[in-house]
mmCIF file of C-alpha atoms in Angstrom:
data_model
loop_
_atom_site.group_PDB
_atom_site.id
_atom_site.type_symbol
_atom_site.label_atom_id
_atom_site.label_comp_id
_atom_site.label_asym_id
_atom_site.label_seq_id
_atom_site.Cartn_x
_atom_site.Cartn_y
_atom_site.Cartn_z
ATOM 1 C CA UNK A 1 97.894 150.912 163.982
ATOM 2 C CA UNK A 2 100.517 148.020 162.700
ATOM 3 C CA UNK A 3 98.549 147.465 159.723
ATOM 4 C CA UNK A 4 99.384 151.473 158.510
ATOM 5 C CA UNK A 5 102.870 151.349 159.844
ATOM 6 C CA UNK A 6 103.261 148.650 157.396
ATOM 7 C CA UNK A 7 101.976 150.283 154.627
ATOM 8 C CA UNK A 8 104.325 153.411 155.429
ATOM 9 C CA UNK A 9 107.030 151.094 156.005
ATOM 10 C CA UNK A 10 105.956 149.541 152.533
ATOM 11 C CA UNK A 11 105.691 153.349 150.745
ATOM 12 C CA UNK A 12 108.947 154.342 152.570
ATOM 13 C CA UNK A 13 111.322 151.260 151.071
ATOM 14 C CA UNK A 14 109.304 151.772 147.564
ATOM 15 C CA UNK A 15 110.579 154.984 147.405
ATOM 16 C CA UNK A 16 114.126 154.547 148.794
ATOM 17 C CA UNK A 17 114.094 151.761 145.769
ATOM 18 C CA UNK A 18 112.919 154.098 143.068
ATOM 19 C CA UNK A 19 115.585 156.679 144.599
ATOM 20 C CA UNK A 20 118.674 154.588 144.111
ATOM 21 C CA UNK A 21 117.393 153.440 141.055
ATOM 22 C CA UNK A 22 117.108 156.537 139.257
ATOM 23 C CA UNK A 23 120.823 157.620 141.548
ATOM 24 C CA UNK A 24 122.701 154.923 139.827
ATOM 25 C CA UNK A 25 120.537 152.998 136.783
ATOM 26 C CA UNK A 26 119.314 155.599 134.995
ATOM 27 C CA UNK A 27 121.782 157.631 132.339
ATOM 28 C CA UNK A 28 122.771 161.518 133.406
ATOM 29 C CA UNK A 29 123.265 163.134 129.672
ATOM 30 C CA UNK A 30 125.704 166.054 130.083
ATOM 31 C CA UNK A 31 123.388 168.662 129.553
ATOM 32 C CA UNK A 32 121.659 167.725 132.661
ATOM 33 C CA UNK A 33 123.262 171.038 134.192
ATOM 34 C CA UNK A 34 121.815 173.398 136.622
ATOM 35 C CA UNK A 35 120.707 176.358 134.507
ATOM 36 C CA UNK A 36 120.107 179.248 137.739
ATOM 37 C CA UNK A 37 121.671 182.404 136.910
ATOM 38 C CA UNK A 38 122.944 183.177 140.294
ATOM 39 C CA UNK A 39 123.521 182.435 143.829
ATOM 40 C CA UNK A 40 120.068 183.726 144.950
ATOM 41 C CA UNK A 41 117.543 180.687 144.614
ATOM 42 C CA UNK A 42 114.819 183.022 146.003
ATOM 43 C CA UNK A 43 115.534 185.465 143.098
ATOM 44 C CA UNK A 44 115.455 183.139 140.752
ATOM 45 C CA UNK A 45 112.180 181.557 141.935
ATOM 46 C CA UNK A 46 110.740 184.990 142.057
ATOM 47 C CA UNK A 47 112.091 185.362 138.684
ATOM 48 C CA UNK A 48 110.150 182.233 136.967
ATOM 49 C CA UNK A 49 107.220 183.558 138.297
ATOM 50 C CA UNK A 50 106.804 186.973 137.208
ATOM 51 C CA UNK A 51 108.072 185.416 134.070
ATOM 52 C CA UNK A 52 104.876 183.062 134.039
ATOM 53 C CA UNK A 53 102.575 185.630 134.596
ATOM 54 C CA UNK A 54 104.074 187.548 131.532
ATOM 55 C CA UNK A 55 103.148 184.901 129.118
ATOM 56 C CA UNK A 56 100.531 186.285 126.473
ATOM 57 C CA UNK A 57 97.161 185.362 127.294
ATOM 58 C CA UNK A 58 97.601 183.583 130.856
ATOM 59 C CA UNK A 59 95.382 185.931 132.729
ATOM 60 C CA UNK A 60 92.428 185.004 130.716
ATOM 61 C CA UNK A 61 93.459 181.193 130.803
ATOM 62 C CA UNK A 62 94.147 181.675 134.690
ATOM 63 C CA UNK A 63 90.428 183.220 134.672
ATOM 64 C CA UNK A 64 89.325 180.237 132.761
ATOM 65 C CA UNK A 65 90.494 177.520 135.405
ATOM 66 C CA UNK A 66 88.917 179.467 138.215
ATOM 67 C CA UNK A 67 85.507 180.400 136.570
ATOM 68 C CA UNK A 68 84.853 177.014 134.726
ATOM 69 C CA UNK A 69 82.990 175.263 137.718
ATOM 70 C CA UNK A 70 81.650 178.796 139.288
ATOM 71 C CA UNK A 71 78.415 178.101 138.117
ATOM 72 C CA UNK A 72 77.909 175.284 138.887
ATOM 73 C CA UNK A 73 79.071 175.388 142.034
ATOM 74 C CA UNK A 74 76.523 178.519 142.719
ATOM 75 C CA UNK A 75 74.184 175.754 141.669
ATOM 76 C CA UNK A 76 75.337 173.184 144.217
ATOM 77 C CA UNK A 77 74.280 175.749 147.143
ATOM 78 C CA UNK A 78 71.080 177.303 145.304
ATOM 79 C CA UNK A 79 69.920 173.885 144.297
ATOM 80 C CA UNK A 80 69.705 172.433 148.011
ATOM 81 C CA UNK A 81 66.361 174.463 148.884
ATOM 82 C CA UNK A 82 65.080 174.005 145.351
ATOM 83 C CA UNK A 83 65.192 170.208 145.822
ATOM 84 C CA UNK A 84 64.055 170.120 149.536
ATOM 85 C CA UNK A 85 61.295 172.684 149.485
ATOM 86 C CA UNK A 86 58.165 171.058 149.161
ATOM 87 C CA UNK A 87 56.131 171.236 146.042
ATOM 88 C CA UNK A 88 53.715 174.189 147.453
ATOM 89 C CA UNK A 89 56.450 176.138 147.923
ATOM 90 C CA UNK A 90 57.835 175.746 144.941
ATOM 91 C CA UNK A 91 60.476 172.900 145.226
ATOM 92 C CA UNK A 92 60.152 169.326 144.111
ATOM 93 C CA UNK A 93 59.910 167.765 147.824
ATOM 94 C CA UNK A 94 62.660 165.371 147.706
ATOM 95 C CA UNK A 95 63.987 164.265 151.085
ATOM 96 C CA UNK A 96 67.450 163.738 151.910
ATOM 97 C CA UNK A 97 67.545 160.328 151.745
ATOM 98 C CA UNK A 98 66.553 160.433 148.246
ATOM 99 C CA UNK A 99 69.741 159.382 146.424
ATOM 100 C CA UNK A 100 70.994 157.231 149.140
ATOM 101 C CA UNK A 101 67.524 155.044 148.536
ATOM 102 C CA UNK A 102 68.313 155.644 144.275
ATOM 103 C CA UNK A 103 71.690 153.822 145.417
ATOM 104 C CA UNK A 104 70.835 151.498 147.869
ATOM 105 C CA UNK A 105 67.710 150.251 144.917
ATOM 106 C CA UNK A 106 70.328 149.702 142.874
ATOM 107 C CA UNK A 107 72.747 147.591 144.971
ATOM 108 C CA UNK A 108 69.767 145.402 146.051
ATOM 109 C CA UNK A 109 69.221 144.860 142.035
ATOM 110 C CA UNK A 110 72.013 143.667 141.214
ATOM 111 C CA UNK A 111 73.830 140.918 142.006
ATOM 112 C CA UNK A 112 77.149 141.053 144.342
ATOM 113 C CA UNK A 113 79.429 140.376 142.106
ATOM 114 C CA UNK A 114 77.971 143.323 139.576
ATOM 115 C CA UNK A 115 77.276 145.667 142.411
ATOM 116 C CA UNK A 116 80.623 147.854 141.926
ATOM 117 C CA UNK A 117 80.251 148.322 138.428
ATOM 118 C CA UNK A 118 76.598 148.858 138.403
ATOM 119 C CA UNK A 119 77.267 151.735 140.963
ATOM 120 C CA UNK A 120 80.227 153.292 139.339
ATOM 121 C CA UNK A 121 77.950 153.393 135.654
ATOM 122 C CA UNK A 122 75.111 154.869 137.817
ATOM 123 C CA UNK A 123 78.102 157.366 138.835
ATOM 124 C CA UNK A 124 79.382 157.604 135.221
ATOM 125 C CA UNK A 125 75.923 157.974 133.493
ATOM 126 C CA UNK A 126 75.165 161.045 135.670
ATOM 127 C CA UNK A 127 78.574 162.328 134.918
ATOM 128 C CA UNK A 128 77.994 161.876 131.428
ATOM 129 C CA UNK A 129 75.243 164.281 131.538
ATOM 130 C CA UNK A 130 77.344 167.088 132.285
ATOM 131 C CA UNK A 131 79.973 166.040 130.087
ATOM 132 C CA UNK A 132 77.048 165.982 127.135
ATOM 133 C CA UNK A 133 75.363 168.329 128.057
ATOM 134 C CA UNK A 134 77.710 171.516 128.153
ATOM 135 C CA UNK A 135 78.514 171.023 124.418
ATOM 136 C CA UNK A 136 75.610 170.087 123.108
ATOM 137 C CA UNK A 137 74.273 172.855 124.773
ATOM 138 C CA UNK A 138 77.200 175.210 123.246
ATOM 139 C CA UNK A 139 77.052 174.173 119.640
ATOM 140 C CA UNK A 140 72.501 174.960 120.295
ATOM 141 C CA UNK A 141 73.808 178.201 121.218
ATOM 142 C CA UNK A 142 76.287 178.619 118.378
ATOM 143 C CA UNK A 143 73.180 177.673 115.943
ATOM 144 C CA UNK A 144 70.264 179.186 117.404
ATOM 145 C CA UNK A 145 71.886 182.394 119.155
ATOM 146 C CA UNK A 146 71.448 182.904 123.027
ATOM 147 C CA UNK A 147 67.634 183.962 122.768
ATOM 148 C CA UNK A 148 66.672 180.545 120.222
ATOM 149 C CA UNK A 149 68.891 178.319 123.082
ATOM 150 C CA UNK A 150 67.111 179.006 125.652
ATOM 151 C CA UNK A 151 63.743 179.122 124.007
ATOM 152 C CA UNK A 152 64.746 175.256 123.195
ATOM 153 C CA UNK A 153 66.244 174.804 126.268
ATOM 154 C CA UNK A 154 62.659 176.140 127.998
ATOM 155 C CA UNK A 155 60.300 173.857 125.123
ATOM 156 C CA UNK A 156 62.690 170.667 126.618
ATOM 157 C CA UNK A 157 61.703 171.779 130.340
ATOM 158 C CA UNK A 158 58.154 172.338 129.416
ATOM 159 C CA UNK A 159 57.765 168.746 127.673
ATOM 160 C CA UNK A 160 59.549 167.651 130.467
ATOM 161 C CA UNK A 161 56.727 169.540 133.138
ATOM 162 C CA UNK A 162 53.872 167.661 130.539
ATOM 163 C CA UNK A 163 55.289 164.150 130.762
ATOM 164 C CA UNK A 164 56.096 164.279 134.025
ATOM 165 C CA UNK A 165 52.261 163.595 135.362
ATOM 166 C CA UNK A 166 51.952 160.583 133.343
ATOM 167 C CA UNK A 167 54.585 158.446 135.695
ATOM 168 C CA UNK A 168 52.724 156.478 137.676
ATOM 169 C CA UNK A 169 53.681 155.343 140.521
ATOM 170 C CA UNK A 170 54.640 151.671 141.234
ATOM 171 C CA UNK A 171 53.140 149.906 144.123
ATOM 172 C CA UNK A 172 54.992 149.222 147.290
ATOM 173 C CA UNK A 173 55.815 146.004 147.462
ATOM 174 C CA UNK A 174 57.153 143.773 150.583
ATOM 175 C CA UNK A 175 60.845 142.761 151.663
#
């Protein structure tokens, strides 16, 4: 309990600080000037946003910010069984634990000191996947036409599918 009070107490004289600095240090130019056209703040208000919403094209950049990450969060929830369901069924069998044990590998090879960093590139690298991946996959599309993507996209799965039985599997050692 103290030690957040002091951290409040901390935030709460930072910002009475920064307030009377910017009050009395910092220059007021004289067209610094209230610019509402009335009396009626609620008017006004109402008044910025319908003039928002009139811009050209905001309703298909407003569409834009809410259906980037649809997809992919459709995938989040559909990708759960895939992962989990066991191989017979279709799925690749993976238990829960299966990234925890990816990250916990890692922290045990490296050393203390690196152990942040090595987790926040292991972060970063699967990040960078998406971040790769979505244009790359764009400008295939732009080159190739829906119907030649995806027939690339499904040749990359497939090679994946015919490498994938030649991992072997390490031995389990002790410790």
């Amino acid at each position: 309990k103290t030690a957040w009070s002091i951290v409040f107490f901390v935030l709460c004289a930072m910002f009475v600080a920064l307030a009377l600095y910017y009050q009395f240090m910092l220059p007021k130019p004289a067209l610094d000037q209230k610019t509402a056209r009335g009396d009626d703040t609620l008017a006004e208000f109402w008044r910025v946003f319908a003039r928002f919403f009139a811009k050209p094209g905001i309703w298909v950049i407003l569409g834009f910010l809410l259906l980037y990450r649809f997809p992919e969060a459709q995938l989040l929830k559909l990708a759960t069984p895939f992962l989990l369901d066991p191989p017979a069924q279709g799925g690749l069998g993976l238990s829960t634990e299966t990234f925890g044990v990816v990250y916990g590998i890692l922290s045990r090879m490296t050393p203390e000191a690196d152990r942040g960093w090595a987790l926040g590139l292991a972060g970063a690298v699967g990040g960078a996947g998406q971040f790769i991946a979505v244009p790359a996959t764009q400008a295939l599309q732009d080159r190739q036409g829906w119907v030649g993507a995806l027939l690339v996209l499904g040749g990359v799965m497939a090679l994946m599918a015919a490498v994938a039985p030649l991992l072997k599997d390490r031995p389990v050692t002790g410790g």
